[in-house]
Coordinates of C-alpha atoms in Angstrom, one line a residue:
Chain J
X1 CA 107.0 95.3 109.9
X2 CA 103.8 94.2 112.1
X3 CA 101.4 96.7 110.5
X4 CA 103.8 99.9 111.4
X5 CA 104.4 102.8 108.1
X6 CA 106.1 105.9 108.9
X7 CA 105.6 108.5 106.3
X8 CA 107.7 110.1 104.8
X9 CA 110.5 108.1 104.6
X10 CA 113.0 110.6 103.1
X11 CA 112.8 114.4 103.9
X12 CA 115.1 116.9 103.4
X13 CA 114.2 120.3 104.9
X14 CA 115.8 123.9 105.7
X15 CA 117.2 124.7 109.5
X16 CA 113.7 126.8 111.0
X17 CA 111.6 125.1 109.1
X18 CA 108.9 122.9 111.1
X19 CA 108.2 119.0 110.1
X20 CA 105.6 116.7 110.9
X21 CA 106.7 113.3 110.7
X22 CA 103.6 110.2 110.8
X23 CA 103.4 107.5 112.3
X24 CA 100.4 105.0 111.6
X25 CA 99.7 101.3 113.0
X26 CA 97.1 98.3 112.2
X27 CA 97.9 96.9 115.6
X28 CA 95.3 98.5 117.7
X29 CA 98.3 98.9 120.3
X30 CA 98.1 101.1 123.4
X31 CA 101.5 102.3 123.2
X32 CA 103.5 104.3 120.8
X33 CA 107.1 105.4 120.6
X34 CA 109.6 108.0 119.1
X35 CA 113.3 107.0 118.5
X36 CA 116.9 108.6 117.3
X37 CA 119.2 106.8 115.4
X38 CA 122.7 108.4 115.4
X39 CA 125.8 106.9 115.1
X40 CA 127.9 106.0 118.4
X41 CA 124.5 106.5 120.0
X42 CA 122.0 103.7 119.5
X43 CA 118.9 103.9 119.5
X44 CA 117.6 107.2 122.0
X45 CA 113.7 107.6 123.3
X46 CA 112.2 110.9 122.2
X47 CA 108.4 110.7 123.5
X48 CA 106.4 108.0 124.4
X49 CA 102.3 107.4 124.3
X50 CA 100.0 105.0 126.2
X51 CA 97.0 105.9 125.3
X52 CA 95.4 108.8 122.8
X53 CA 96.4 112.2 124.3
X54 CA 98.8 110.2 126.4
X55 CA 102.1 111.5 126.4
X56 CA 105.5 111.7 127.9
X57 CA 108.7 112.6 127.3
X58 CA 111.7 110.5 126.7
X59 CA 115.8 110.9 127.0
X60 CA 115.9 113.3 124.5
X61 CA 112.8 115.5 124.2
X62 CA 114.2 119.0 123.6
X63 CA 113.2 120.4 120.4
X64 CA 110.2 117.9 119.8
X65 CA 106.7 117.5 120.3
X66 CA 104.1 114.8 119.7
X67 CA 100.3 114.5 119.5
X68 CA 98.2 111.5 119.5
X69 CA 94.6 112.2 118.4
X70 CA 93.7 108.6 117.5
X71 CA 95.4 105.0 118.5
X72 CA 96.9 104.1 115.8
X73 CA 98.3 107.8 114.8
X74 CA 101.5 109.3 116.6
X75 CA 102.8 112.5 115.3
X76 CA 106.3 113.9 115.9
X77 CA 106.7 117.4 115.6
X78 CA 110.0 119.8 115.0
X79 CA 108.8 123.2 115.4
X80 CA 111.7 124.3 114.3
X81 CA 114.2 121.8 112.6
X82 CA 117.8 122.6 113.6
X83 CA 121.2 120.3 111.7
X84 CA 121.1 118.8 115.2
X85 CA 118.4 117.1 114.5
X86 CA 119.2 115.1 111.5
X87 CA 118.9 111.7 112.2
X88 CA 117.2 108.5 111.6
X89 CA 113.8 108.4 113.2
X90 CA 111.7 104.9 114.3
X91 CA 108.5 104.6 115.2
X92 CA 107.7 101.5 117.3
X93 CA 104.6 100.5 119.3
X94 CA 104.0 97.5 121.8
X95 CA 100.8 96.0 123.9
X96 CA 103.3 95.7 127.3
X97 CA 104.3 93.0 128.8
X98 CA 105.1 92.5 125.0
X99 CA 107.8 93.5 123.0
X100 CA 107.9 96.6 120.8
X101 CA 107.8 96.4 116.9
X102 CA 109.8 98.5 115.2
X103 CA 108.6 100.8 111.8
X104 CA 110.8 101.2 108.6
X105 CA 112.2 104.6 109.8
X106 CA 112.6 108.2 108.2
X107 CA 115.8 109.6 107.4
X108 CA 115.4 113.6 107.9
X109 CA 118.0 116.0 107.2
X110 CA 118.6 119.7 108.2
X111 CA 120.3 121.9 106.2
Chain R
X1 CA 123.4 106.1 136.6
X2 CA 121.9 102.5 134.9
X3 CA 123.1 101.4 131.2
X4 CA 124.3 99.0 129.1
X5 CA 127.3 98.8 127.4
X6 CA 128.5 96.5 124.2
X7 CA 132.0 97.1 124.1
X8 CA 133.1 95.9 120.8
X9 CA 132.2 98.3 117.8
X10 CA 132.3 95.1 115.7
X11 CA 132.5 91.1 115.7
X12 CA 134.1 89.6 113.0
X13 CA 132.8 85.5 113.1
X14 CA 133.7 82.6 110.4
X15 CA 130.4 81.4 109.1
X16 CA 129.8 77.9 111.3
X17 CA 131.6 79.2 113.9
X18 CA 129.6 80.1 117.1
X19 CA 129.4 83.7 117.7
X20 CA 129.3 86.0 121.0
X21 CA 128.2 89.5 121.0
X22 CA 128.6 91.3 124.5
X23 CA 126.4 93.5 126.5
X24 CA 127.1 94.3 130.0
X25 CA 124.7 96.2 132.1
X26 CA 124.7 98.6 134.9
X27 CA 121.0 98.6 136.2
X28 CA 119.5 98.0 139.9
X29 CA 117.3 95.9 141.0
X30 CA 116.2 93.2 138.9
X31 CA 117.1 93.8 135.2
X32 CA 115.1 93.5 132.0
X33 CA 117.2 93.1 129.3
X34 CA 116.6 92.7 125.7
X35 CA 118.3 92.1 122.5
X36 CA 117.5 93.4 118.9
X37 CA 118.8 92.8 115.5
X38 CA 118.6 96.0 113.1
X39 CA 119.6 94.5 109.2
X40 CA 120.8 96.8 106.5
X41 CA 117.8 99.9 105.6
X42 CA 115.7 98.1 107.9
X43 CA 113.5 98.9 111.7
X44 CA 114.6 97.2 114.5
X45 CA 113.4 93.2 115.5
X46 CA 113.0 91.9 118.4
X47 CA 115.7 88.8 119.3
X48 CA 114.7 88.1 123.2
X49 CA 114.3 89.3 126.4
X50 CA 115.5 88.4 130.2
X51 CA 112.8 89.2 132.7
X52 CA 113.0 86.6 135.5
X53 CA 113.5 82.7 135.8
X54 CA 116.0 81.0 133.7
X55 CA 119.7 82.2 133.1
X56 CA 119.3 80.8 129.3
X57 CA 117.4 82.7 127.1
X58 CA 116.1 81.1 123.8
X59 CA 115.1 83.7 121.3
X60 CA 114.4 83.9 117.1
X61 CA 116.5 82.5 114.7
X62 CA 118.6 80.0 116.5
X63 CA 119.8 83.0 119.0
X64 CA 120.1 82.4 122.6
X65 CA 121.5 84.5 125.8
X66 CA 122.9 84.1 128.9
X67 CA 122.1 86.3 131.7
X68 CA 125.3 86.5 134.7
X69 CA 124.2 88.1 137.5
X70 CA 128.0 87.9 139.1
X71 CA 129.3 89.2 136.2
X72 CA 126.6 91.4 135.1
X73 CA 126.6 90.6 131.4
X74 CA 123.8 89.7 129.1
X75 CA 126.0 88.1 125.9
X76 CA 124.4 87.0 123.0
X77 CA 125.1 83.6 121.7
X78 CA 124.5 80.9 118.7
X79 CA 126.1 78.2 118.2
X80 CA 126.7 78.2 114.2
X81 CA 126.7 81.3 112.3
X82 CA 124.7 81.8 109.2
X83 CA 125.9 84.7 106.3
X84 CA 122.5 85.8 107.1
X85 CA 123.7 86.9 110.3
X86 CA 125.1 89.6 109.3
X87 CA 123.6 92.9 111.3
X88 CA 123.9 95.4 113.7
X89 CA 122.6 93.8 117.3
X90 CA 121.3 96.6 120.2
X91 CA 121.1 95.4 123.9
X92 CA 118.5 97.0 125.5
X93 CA 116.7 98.1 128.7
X94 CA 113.6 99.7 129.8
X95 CA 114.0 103.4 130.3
X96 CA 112.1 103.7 133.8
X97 CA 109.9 101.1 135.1
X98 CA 109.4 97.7 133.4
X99 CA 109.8 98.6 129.9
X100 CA 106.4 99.7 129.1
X101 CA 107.8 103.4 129.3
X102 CA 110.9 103.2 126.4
X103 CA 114.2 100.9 125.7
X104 CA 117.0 102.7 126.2
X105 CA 119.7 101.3 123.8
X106 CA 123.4 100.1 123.6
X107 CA 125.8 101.8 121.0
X108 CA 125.5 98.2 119.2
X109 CA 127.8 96.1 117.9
X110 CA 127.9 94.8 114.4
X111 CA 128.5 91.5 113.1
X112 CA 130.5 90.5 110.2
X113 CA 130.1 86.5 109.1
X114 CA 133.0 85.9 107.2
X115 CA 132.8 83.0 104.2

């Protein structure tokens, strides 16, 4: 998956808990995404980076927060995970005008 | 407001057959539009994009797409489908600006090749 890993892949966690989810790249690419999967909803843009401390938000920030210290590190943050928020969560990056790649993904869930 | 739209929840194609998956699109100006293929436990790849230039979009794996501006529909096509077809397929476009910023997705459609 061109040099993408999202860690973890599977979490389960407890509604007010925070979680950190990773995601790392070999690409050396200048920008850095966040997506939702849901069902009936595609794919939905969370945050976005182009460059390290770079940020902005997406479609449907509320509730997260990211951080990029380094380029190939993008962190996702829930300060406080609500059942709302289970999902499927991708990572992608991209070098514009080209395409974005697409990580494995990590399934969270809220309980 | 600008989107995209696949309105079929799922395609059900006879391997060798040629398949269609729709996406119309709602977006001003000129449009980039892109399509991805998501297979089972997997990220999303990318199929092809329409910037400018040709209505005719060759892309991977035998997959090509028409862009109709009178119609305003982006449909994905191939002429003979493999089992291996078998997916869900997003069309896509940029969030804000020329794509750099974020895709935002279609519901997405998924395909069934039938033996």
């Amino acid at each position: 998956d061109a040099g993408i890993t999202q860690s973890p892949r599977h979490k389960v966690t407890e509604t007010g808990t925070p979680v950190t989810l990773r995601c790392h790249q070999t690409e050396n690419h200048r920008y850095m995404y966040w997506y939702r999967q849901d069902p009936g909803h595609g794919l939905r843009l969370i945050h976005y980076s182009y460059g390290v401390k770079d940020t902005d938000k997406g479609e449907v920030s509320d509730g997260y927060s990211v951080s990029r210290s380094k380029t190939e590190d993008f962190l996702l943050t829930l300060e406080s995970a609500t059942s709302s928020q289970t999902s499927v969560y991708f990572c992608a990056i991209s070098e514009p005008p080209n395409e974005q790649f697409f990580g494995p993904g990590t399934r969270l869930t809220v309980l | 407001a600008q989107s995209v739209a696949q309105p079929e929840d799922q395609v059900n194609v006879a391997e060798g057959n040629p398949l269609t998956v729709k996406c119309t699109y709602s977006v001003s100006g000129n449009p980039y539009l892109f399509w991805y293929v998501q297979y089972p436990n997997r990220g999303l790849q990318f199929l092809l994009k329409y910037i400018t230039g040709d209505n005719l979009v060759k892309g991977s794996y035998g997959f090509e797409a028409e862009f109709n501006k009178s119609q305003t529909s982006f449909h994905l096509k191939k002429p003979s489908a493999l089992a291996s077809d078998s997916a869900l397929y997003f069309c896509a476009y940029p969030w804000s600006g020329g794509g750099a910023d974020g895709l935002t997705f279609g519901k997405g459609t998924h395909l069934i090749i039938q033996p």
